């Protein structure tokens, strides 16, 4: 699509851009580079794109998944078993690695592929002038020295020093966090702070919100401001997620148990005079039984299903471990623009010193007058160019009042957009036989057009502006003059970036859940305070990035818990907040969409990128919110808590199962039997464990009140000492009861073994359903048909095995009579009755 001609502002240094390109790189802005020179520079400098982080290969994903301590332990145990002759046990253990590694690899691979597809679909384009021709090319083909043409709606393809501009303004929130447009300049601003983003440069990745312009490319690819930030990320020191640390702890415990079990089993065999080889094999077999392969399967399946559930709610999970880390988040650093708000301007009020102008004819006249002051509103009608953010908001407001946003470009005589030193727009147009002059912009500057206004009236307008500013948003003053009459102010127009739907409720949820939220934004403090208060945040402390820079780490650590808003924030401010959170043992989630957010995302516990954000931010993220909404993040945190609770219930069940199994083997061995359980019986028991925990516990719903308690602190283990004691008591009871049954029959007989084994199996089936909540009685919970069905099925199969000759022979199973089943039922139900009584009467945590 051809661009309209661009008028260069008077006195603009047209060739100023070339100074940054280097000798021998002079570009004529009117003709641009030649095609040959552009090809040469593309070969010399490479494509104009930020090098994305290398996508992990399938072998690398597998290797990372197999580097988990639990997986390594199981791998060693399985290989050891095969080398010692226990081939079936070893194959079972190694086979258990497949779902563990597979779930992790498949989920991460699919997430990476989804991101790559999103990136490819959003490949940018650029309009350049080469050989005096205007061309539309891939942004990756832009080179240093290219003359770039931009207009409202474009994304700047590279860092460009501007040489021409007509009402040009950029949305730089990608780099600065500031939601309001910034007017472009054609020469350096002497009053601008150092170390910022000069307004005479159009930075790669920023968008043009109004006007048009041209400039010469001074940096491409990794040398742009965007590219330098992406390249500076490096590798952040990563912390293992809470559940990964929990499994690491469980590995250490089980190693001690396995070594102890080997020592006891081998020692008992030597005391009885058994051969050394048989003793060692018995010890290794017992140790393999002590290593449950189910915890990583449990974690992989629950997280895998959780990722699928979150995807249905617009959350793309890139790293599975981030899901359960969400459950421990106690601090959120969130952007304002686009996350709490919709990142669009809306006309919220029309004000005069006497008060707000009510909807009606007068308000419609004033809004239409504001639209007529916008240069790009006339240009949209004349050239079909997109309107800027202010013109769009005014047009929408006018339509709501019943007016028409169409303007007849034939009436326009002259227009002048905002410019350096003149922060307001003016237009002159024919209207009803007269010449109407309209100005719209910064209130103090527009009031300067009205020198003949009485001082009292000027003071009234100034007081109006000062009072309205406390409400946040953006204020502009509208003034009008007919023919040669003096200028007079007409109204103050108030604009705001509206809150997203559901944000207020989400913020209330975070407060109830004990999660601190800090809004980090590039906006003005008054704007940030007003939006945060509207969102439902209790405002205690609002500071600017400049103030934060004066704090040392000790003060930041001490005052972090009382911070609510950091306004005029710089990229390094968000990173400092993340580092302070990590020093104070907080679990921090960070949201971001811009390149400037990537360092903070990289160092956070949970990095949350916006679906509309930059590829750099997405590459540094753990989660991607496809709808950009803060409310969606809170849903993910809520589901993270559900996931952690369900993993805890699954681990309680798994550990209690193995306590019962190993307790029975250990006590029976010490009391004089050589093989209390057959390998096939242990395999069957563990098969049930895999099925029930991996699938059934994942289906458990969120417990009532889950979001009304503070998140678990990082230093508090999922299986506390008190909980482990209760687990040991429940599993120990089943073990001792099974031992009593084992020795109530002739020692070592098949019937005694089958009776004791059946007691263990049925007890675990009841325990699985009985530990659906550790604090609430079963009558207070909803149904979990999958878990109930699994428990009933395993008991039914246990009953059927002796009746099937082939199975009875393999398991050495014998039929049980009515008395046997009554005893088995009593042993299985007794711990559940005790747990239900304690939970119902005291509300304390108890294990069935």
Short mmCIF file of N, CA, C and O in Angstrom, two decimals, residues 424-532:
data_model
loop_
_atom_site.label_atom_id
_atom_site.label_comp_id
_atom_site.label_asym_id
_atom_site.label_seq_id
_atom_site.Cartn_x
_atom_site.Cartn_y
_atom_site.Cartn_z
N UNK A 424 0.37 20.53 21.86
CA UNK A 424 -1.07 20.51 21.58
C UNK A 424 -1.26 20.53 20.07
O UNK A 424 -0.37 20.96 19.31
N UNK A 425 -2.41 20.05 19.65
CA UNK A 425 -2.76 20.03 18.23
C UNK A 425 -3.69 21.21 17.94
O UNK A 425 -4.49 21.62 18.79
N UNK A 426 -3.60 21.73 16.73
CA UNK A 426 -4.52 22.79 16.30
C UNK A 426 -5.00 22.49 14.89
O UNK A 426 -4.27 21.92 14.07
N UNK A 427 -6.23 22.87 14.64
CA UNK A 427 -6.78 22.78 13.29
C UNK A 427 -7.57 24.05 13.00
O UNK A 427 -8.10 24.70 13.91
N UNK A 428 -7.66 24.36 11.73
CA UNK A 428 -8.52 25.45 11.26
C UNK A 428 -9.38 24.90 10.15
O UNK A 428 -8.86 24.30 9.18
N UNK A 429 -10.69 25.07 10.28
CA UNK A 429 -11.61 24.49 9.30
C UNK A 429 -12.83 25.38 9.13
O UNK A 429 -13.19 26.16 10.03
N UNK A 430 -13.45 25.28 7.95
CA UNK A 430 -14.67 26.03 7.69
C UNK A 430 -15.84 25.36 8.40
O UNK A 430 -15.98 24.14 8.36
N UNK A 431 -16.69 26.21 8.99
CA UNK A 431 -17.86 25.66 9.69
C UNK A 431 -18.94 26.74 9.78
O UNK A 431 -18.71 27.80 10.38
N UNK A 432 -20.06 26.43 9.15
CA UNK A 432 -21.21 27.34 9.19
C UNK A 432 -20.83 28.75 8.72
O UNK A 432 -21.23 29.76 9.32
N UNK A 433 -20.01 28.80 7.67
CA UNK A 433 -19.66 30.08 7.09
C UNK A 433 -18.57 30.83 7.83
O UNK A 433 -18.26 31.98 7.46
N UNK A 434 -17.99 30.25 8.86
CA UNK A 434 -16.94 30.92 9.60
C UNK A 434 -15.70 30.01 9.65
O UNK A 434 -15.77 28.82 9.31
N UNK A 435 -14.60 30.56 10.11
CA UNK A 435 -13.39 29.77 10.28
C UNK A 435 -13.26 29.43 11.77
O UNK A 435 -13.17 30.33 12.61
N UNK A 436 -13.27 28.14 12.03
CA UNK A 436 -13.20 27.67 13.43
C UNK A 436 -11.80 27.15 13.69
O UNK A 436 -11.30 26.27 13.00
N UNK A 437 -11.16 27.71 14.72
CA UNK A 437 -9.84 27.25 15.16
C UNK A 437 -10.03 26.47 16.46
O UNK A 437 -10.70 26.95 17.38
N UNK A 438 -9.43 25.28 16.52
CA UNK A 438 -9.57 24.42 17.71
C UNK A 438 -8.20 23.95 18.14
O UNK A 438 -7.35 23.61 17.30
N UNK A 439 -7.98 23.94 19.45
CA UNK A 439 -6.72 23.45 20.02
C UNK A 439 -7.03 22.40 21.08
O UNK A 439 -8.00 22.53 21.83
N UNK A 440 -6.19 21.37 21.15
CA UNK A 440 -6.39 20.29 22.13
C UNK A 440 -5.02 19.78 22.55
O UNK A 440 -4.21 19.39 21.70
N UNK A 441 -4.77 19.78 23.85
CA UNK A 441 -3.48 19.27 24.31
C UNK A 441 -3.23 19.56 25.77
O UNK A 441 -4.17 19.70 26.57
N UNK A 442 -1.94 19.67 26.12
CA UNK A 442 -1.54 19.86 27.51
C UNK A 442 -2.22 21.10 28.08
O UNK A 442 -2.15 22.20 27.50
N UNK A 443 -2.91 20.98 29.22
CA UNK A 443 -3.73 22.09 29.73
C UNK A 443 -2.97 23.40 29.90
O UNK A 443 -3.45 24.46 29.46
N UNK A 444 -1.79 23.38 30.51
CA UNK A 444 -1.07 24.63 30.74
C UNK A 444 -0.68 25.29 29.42
O UNK A 444 -0.73 26.52 29.28
N UNK A 445 -0.30 24.48 28.44
CA UNK A 445 0.09 25.03 27.14
C UNK A 445 -1.11 25.63 26.42
O UNK A 445 -1.01 26.70 25.81
N UNK A 446 -2.25 24.97 26.48
CA UNK A 446 -3.45 25.49 25.81
C UNK A 446 -3.94 26.76 26.51
O UNK A 446 -4.39 27.71 25.85
N UNK A 447 -3.87 26.79 27.82
CA UNK A 447 -4.24 28.02 28.54
C UNK A 447 -3.36 29.19 28.13
O UNK A 447 -3.78 30.35 28.19
N UNK A 448 -2.12 28.88 27.70
CA UNK A 448 -1.24 29.94 27.23
C UNK A 448 -1.74 30.61 25.98
O UNK A 448 -1.27 31.71 25.62
N UNK A 449 -2.67 29.96 25.26
CA UNK A 449 -3.28 30.57 24.08
C UNK A 449 -4.34 31.59 24.45
O UNK A 449 -4.87 32.28 23.57
N UNK A 450 -4.68 31.65 25.72
CA UNK A 450 -5.80 32.49 26.17
C UNK A 450 -5.32 33.61 27.09
O UNK A 450 -5.73 33.70 28.26
N UNK A 451 -4.46 34.50 26.59
CA UNK A 451 -3.89 35.53 27.47
C UNK A 451 -4.90 36.57 27.93
O UNK A 451 -4.69 37.26 28.94
N UNK A 452 -6.00 36.72 27.19
CA UNK A 452 -6.99 37.75 27.54
C UNK A 452 -8.02 37.25 28.55
O UNK A 452 -8.92 37.99 28.93
N UNK A 453 -7.89 36.01 28.98
CA UNK A 453 -8.85 35.45 29.93
C UNK A 453 -8.65 36.12 31.30
O UNK A 453 -7.51 36.31 31.74
N UNK A 454 -9.71 36.49 31.98
CA UNK A 454 -9.56 37.08 33.31
C UNK A 454 -8.80 36.14 34.25
O UNK A 454 -8.92 34.92 34.15
N UNK A 455 -8.04 36.70 35.16
CA UNK A 455 -7.21 35.89 36.06
C UNK A 455 -8.04 34.93 36.89
O UNK A 455 -7.64 33.78 37.12
N UNK A 456 -9.21 35.37 37.34
CA UNK A 456 -10.06 34.49 38.16
C UNK A 456 -10.52 33.28 37.36
O UNK A 456 -10.58 32.15 37.87
N UNK A 457 -10.84 33.51 36.08
CA UNK A 457 -11.27 32.38 35.24
C UNK A 457 -10.10 31.44 34.96
O UNK A 457 -10.27 30.22 34.95
N UNK A 458 -8.90 32.02 34.74
CA UNK A 458 -7.71 31.18 34.56
C UNK A 458 -7.46 30.31 35.79
O UNK A 458 -7.17 29.12 35.68
N UNK A 459 -7.60 30.90 36.97
CA UNK A 459 -7.39 30.14 38.21
C UNK A 459 -8.41 29.01 38.34
O UNK A 459 -8.08 27.91 38.81
N UNK A 460 -9.64 29.28 37.93
CA UNK A 460 -10.67 28.25 38.01
C UNK A 460 -10.33 27.05 37.12
O UNK A 460 -10.50 25.88 37.52
N UNK A 461 -9.81 27.33 35.91
CA UNK A 461 -9.42 26.22 35.01
C UNK A 461 -8.21 25.47 35.58
O UNK A 461 -8.13 24.25 35.50
N UNK A 462 -7.25 26.23 36.15
CA UNK A 462 -6.08 25.56 36.73
C UNK A 462 -6.47 24.67 37.90
O UNK A 462 -5.94 23.56 38.05
N UNK A 463 -7.38 25.13 38.75
CA UNK A 463 -7.84 24.32 39.88
C UNK A 463 -8.57 23.07 39.38
O UNK A 463 -8.44 21.99 39.97
N UNK A 464 -9.33 23.22 38.32
CA UNK A 464 -10.03 22.07 37.75
C UNK A 464 -9.02 21.01 37.29
O UNK A 464 -9.17 19.82 37.57
N UNK A 465 -7.99 21.45 36.59
CA UNK A 465 -6.99 20.51 36.08
C UNK A 465 -6.26 19.84 37.23
O UNK A 465 -6.04 18.61 37.23
N UNK A 466 -5.87 20.62 38.27
CA UNK A 466 -5.15 20.05 39.40
C UNK A 466 -6.00 19.02 40.14
O UNK A 466 -5.52 17.96 40.53
N UNK A 467 -7.27 19.30 40.32
CA UNK A 467 -8.14 18.37 41.03
C UNK A 467 -8.41 17.11 40.23
O UNK A 467 -8.44 16.00 40.78
N UNK A 468 -8.60 17.26 38.92
CA UNK A 468 -8.89 16.09 38.08
C UNK A 468 -7.67 15.20 37.93
O UNK A 468 -7.80 13.98 37.73
N UNK A 469 -6.47 15.78 38.05
CA UNK A 469 -5.25 14.99 37.87
C UNK A 469 -5.11 13.92 38.94
O UNK A 469 -4.49 12.87 38.71
N UNK A 470 -5.67 14.18 40.12
CA UNK A 470 -5.56 13.20 41.22
C UNK A 470 -6.30 11.91 40.91
O UNK A 470 -6.08 10.89 41.57
N UNK A 471 -7.20 11.94 39.95
CA UNK A 471 -7.96 10.74 39.61
C UNK A 471 -7.22 9.84 38.64
O UNK A 471 -7.68 8.77 38.29
N UNK A 472 -6.05 10.30 38.18
CA UNK A 472 -5.26 9.51 37.23
C UNK A 472 -5.75 9.74 35.81
O UNK A 472 -6.61 10.57 35.54
N UNK A 473 -5.22 8.97 34.88
CA UNK A 473 -5.59 9.11 33.49
C UNK A 473 -4.86 10.26 32.83
O UNK A 473 -3.87 10.78 33.33
N UNK A 474 -5.36 10.66 31.70
CA UNK A 474 -4.72 11.70 30.88
C UNK A 474 -5.71 12.84 30.68
O UNK A 474 -6.86 12.62 30.27
N UNK A 475 -5.29 14.07 30.96
CA UNK A 475 -6.14 15.23 30.82
C UNK A 475 -5.64 16.10 29.69
O UNK A 475 -4.43 16.35 29.56
N UNK A 476 -6.55 16.56 28.84
CA UNK A 476 -6.21 17.52 27.80
C UNK A 476 -7.25 18.63 27.84
O UNK A 476 -8.42 18.43 28.18
N UNK A 477 -6.80 19.84 27.49
CA UNK A 477 -7.70 20.99 27.50
C UNK A 477 -8.10 21.33 26.07
O UNK A 477 -7.26 21.33 25.15
N UNK A 478 -9.37 21.65 25.90
CA UNK A 478 -9.93 21.99 24.60
C UNK A 478 -10.21 23.49 24.59
O UNK A 478 -10.86 24.03 25.50
N UNK A 479 -9.70 24.17 23.57
CA UNK A 479 -9.95 25.62 23.41
C UNK A 479 -10.42 25.90 21.99
O UNK A 479 -10.14 25.13 21.06
N UNK A 480 -11.11 27.06 21.82
CA UNK A 480 -11.74 27.34 20.52
C UNK A 480 -11.66 28.84 20.24
O UNK A 480 -11.70 29.67 21.16
N UNK A 481 -11.55 29.13 18.96
CA UNK A 481 -11.58 30.53 18.50
C UNK A 481 -12.31 30.58 17.17
O UNK A 481 -12.06 29.73 16.30
N UNK A 482 -13.20 31.55 17.01
CA UNK A 482 -13.89 31.74 15.74
C UNK A 482 -13.32 32.96 15.03
O UNK A 482 -13.19 34.05 15.62
N UNK A 483 -12.97 32.74 13.79
CA UNK A 483 -12.37 33.80 12.98
C UNK A 483 -11.17 34.39 13.72
O UNK A 483 -10.25 33.67 14.04
N UNK A 484 -11.20 35.68 14.00
CA UNK A 484 -10.07 36.31 14.67
C UNK A 484 -10.36 36.61 16.14
O UNK A 484 -9.67 37.43 16.77
N UNK A 485 -11.38 35.97 16.69
CA UNK A 485 -11.72 36.21 18.08
C UNK A 485 -10.67 35.60 19.00
O UNK A 485 -9.94 34.68 18.60
N UNK A 486 -10.56 36.06 20.25
CA UNK A 486 -9.59 35.49 21.19
C UNK A 486 -9.92 34.02 21.48
O UNK A 486 -11.07 33.59 21.42
N UNK A 487 -8.89 33.27 21.82
CA UNK A 487 -9.08 31.88 22.23
C UNK A 487 -9.78 31.84 23.59
O UNK A 487 -9.51 32.66 24.47
N UNK A 488 -10.65 30.83 23.74
CA UNK A 488 -11.31 30.60 25.03
C UNK A 488 -11.32 29.09 25.32
O UNK A 488 -11.58 28.28 24.42
N UNK A 489 -11.03 28.69 26.57
CA UNK A 489 -11.11 27.27 26.93
C UNK A 489 -12.56 26.79 26.90
O UNK A 489 -13.46 27.53 27.30
N UNK A 490 -12.75 25.59 26.41
CA UNK A 490 -14.09 25.03 26.30
C UNK A 490 -14.36 23.94 27.33
O UNK A 490 -15.42 23.90 27.94
N UNK A 491 -13.39 23.04 27.52
CA UNK A 491 -13.61 21.92 28.46
C UNK A 491 -12.30 21.17 28.67
O UNK A 491 -11.37 21.28 27.85
N UNK A 492 -12.24 20.45 29.76
CA UNK A 492 -11.15 19.50 30.00
C UNK A 492 -11.69 18.12 29.66
O UNK A 492 -12.74 17.69 30.18
N UNK A 493 -10.98 17.42 28.77
CA UNK A 493 -11.37 16.06 28.40
C UNK A 493 -10.49 15.07 29.17
O UNK A 493 -9.26 15.18 29.13
N UNK A 494 -11.13 14.16 29.87
CA UNK A 494 -10.40 13.17 30.68
C UNK A 494 -10.43 11.83 29.98
O UNK A 494 -11.51 11.34 29.59
N UNK A 495 -9.25 11.23 29.82
CA UNK A 495 -9.12 9.92 29.19
C UNK A 495 -8.54 8.94 30.21
O UNK A 495 -7.77 9.33 31.10
N UNK A 496 -8.88 7.69 30.05
CA UNK A 496 -8.33 6.66 30.93
C UNK A 496 -8.13 5.37 30.15
O UNK A 496 -8.73 5.16 29.10
N UNK A 497 -7.26 4.55 30.68
CA UNK A 497 -7.05 3.19 30.16
C UNK A 497 -7.88 2.28 31.06
O UNK A 497 -7.51 2.02 32.21
N UNK A 498 -9.04 1.79 30.59
CA UNK A 498 -9.98 1.10 31.49
C UNK A 498 -9.44 -0.23 32.00
O UNK A 498 -8.63 -0.90 31.34
N UNK A 499 -9.93 -0.59 33.20
CA UNK A 499 -9.57 -1.88 33.78
C UNK A 499 -10.12 -3.02 32.93
O UNK A 499 -11.19 -2.92 32.33
N UNK A 500 -9.39 -4.10 32.94
CA UNK A 500 -9.89 -5.32 32.31
C UNK A 500 -11.02 -5.90 33.16
O UNK A 500 -11.05 -5.72 34.38
N UNK A 501 -11.89 -6.63 32.50
CA UNK A 501 -12.97 -7.31 33.23
C UNK A 501 -12.39 -8.35 34.18
O UNK A 501 -11.46 -9.08 33.82
N UNK A 502 -12.92 -8.39 35.38
CA UNK A 502 -12.52 -9.40 36.35
C UNK A 502 -11.30 -9.05 37.17
O UNK A 502 -10.93 -9.80 38.08
N UNK A 503 -10.65 -7.91 36.88
CA UNK A 503 -9.43 -7.56 37.60
C UNK A 503 -9.72 -7.25 39.06
O UNK A 503 -8.98 -7.66 39.96
N UNK A 504 -10.81 -6.51 39.33
CA UNK A 504 -11.12 -6.15 40.72
C UNK A 504 -11.36 -7.39 41.55
O UNK A 504 -10.86 -7.52 42.68
N UNK A 505 -12.13 -8.33 41.02
CA UNK A 505 -12.39 -9.58 41.75
C UNK A 505 -11.10 -10.37 41.95
O UNK A 505 -10.89 -10.97 43.02
N UNK A 506 -10.24 -10.38 40.93
CA UNK A 506 -8.98 -11.10 41.04
C UNK A 506 -8.09 -10.48 42.12
O UNK A 506 -7.42 -11.19 42.88
N UNK A 507 -8.06 -9.15 42.18
CA UNK A 507 -7.24 -8.48 43.19
C UNK A 507 -7.78 -8.77 44.59
O UNK A 507 -7.00 -8.94 45.55
N UNK A 508 -9.10 -8.85 44.74
CA UNK A 508 -9.69 -9.22 46.03
C UNK A 508 -9.28 -10.63 46.42
O UNK A 508 -8.97 -10.91 47.59
N UNK A 509 -9.24 -11.52 45.44
CA UNK A 509 -8.83 -12.90 45.71
C UNK A 509 -7.38 -12.95 46.19
O UNK A 509 -7.06 -13.69 47.13
N UNK A 510 -6.50 -12.19 45.56
CA UNK A 510 -5.10 -12.21 45.99
C UNK A 510 -4.95 -11.72 47.42
O UNK A 510 -4.16 -12.26 48.19
N UNK A 511 -5.72 -10.70 47.77
CA UNK A 511 -5.63 -10.18 49.13
C UNK A 511 -6.11 -11.23 50.14
O UNK A 511 -5.49 -11.44 51.18
N UNK A 512 -7.22 -11.89 49.82
CA UNK A 512 -7.75 -12.94 50.71
C UNK A 512 -6.78 -14.10 50.81
O UNK A 512 -6.66 -14.74 51.87
N UNK A 513 -6.07 -14.38 49.72
CA UNK A 513 -5.16 -15.53 49.68
C UNK A 513 -3.80 -15.22 50.27
O UNK A 513 -2.89 -16.06 50.23
N UNK A 514 -3.61 -14.01 50.80
CA UNK A 514 -2.33 -13.67 51.42
C UNK A 514 -1.22 -13.42 50.41
O UNK A 514 -0.04 -13.61 50.73
N UNK A 515 -1.59 -12.98 49.20
CA UNK A 515 -0.61 -12.72 48.15
C UNK A 515 -0.46 -11.21 47.99
O UNK A 515 -1.44 -10.51 47.73
N UNK A 516 0.75 -10.72 48.13
CA UNK A 516 1.01 -9.30 47.94
C UNK A 516 1.15 -9.00 46.45
O UNK A 516 1.75 -9.76 45.70
N UNK A 517 0.55 -7.89 46.02
CA UNK A 517 0.65 -7.46 44.62
C UNK A 517 1.30 -6.09 44.57
O UNK A 517 0.88 -5.17 45.27
N UNK A 518 2.33 -5.95 43.76
CA UNK A 518 2.98 -4.67 43.52
C UNK A 518 2.81 -4.32 42.05
O UNK A 518 3.19 -5.11 41.18
N UNK A 519 2.23 -3.16 41.77
CA UNK A 519 2.07 -2.68 40.40
C UNK A 519 3.34 -1.93 40.01
O UNK A 519 3.72 -0.97 40.68
N UNK A 520 4.00 -2.37 38.97
CA UNK A 520 5.24 -1.75 38.49
C UNK A 520 4.96 -1.20 37.10
O UNK A 520 4.68 -1.97 36.17
N UNK A 521 5.01 0.12 36.96
CA UNK A 521 4.58 0.73 35.71
C UNK A 521 5.43 1.95 35.40
O UNK A 521 6.02 2.57 36.28
N UNK A 522 5.47 2.30 34.13
CA UNK A 522 6.16 3.51 33.72
C UNK A 522 5.29 4.74 33.80
O UNK A 522 5.76 5.84 33.50
N UNK A 523 4.05 4.62 34.23
CA UNK A 523 3.13 5.75 34.27
C UNK A 523 3.44 6.72 35.41
O UNK A 523 4.19 6.41 36.34
N UNK A 524 2.77 7.87 35.34
CA UNK A 524 2.87 8.89 36.37
C UNK A 524 2.34 8.33 37.69
O UNK A 524 1.40 7.53 37.70
N UNK A 525 2.92 8.72 38.84
CA UNK A 525 2.46 8.18 40.13
C UNK A 525 0.97 8.36 40.38
O UNK A 525 0.31 7.45 40.90
N UNK A 526 0.41 9.53 40.01
CA UNK A 526 -1.02 9.75 40.25
C UNK A 526 -1.86 8.80 39.41
O UNK A 526 -2.85 8.23 39.89
N UNK A 527 -1.45 8.60 38.16
CA UNK A 527 -2.17 7.65 37.30
C UNK A 527 -2.07 6.23 37.84
O UNK A 527 -3.07 5.50 37.92
N UNK A 528 -0.87 5.85 38.23
CA UNK A 528 -0.66 4.49 38.74
C UNK A 528 -1.46 4.27 40.03
O UNK A 528 -2.07 3.22 40.22
N UNK A 529 -1.44 5.26 40.92
CA UNK A 529 -2.18 5.14 42.18
C UNK A 529 -3.68 5.00 41.92
O UNK A 529 -4.35 4.15 42.52
N UNK A 530 -4.20 5.82 41.01
CA UNK A 530 -5.63 5.78 40.73
C UNK A 530 -6.05 4.43 40.15
O UNK A 530 -7.07 3.85 40.55
N UNK A 531 -5.28 3.94 39.19
CA UNK A 531 -5.62 2.64 38.57
C UNK A 531 -5.51 1.52 39.60
O UNK A 531 -6.37 0.63 39.66
N UNK A 532 -4.45 1.53 40.42
CA UNK A 532 -4.28 0.48 41.42
C UNK A 532 -5.42 0.50 42.42
O UNK A 532 -5.93 -0.55 42.83
#
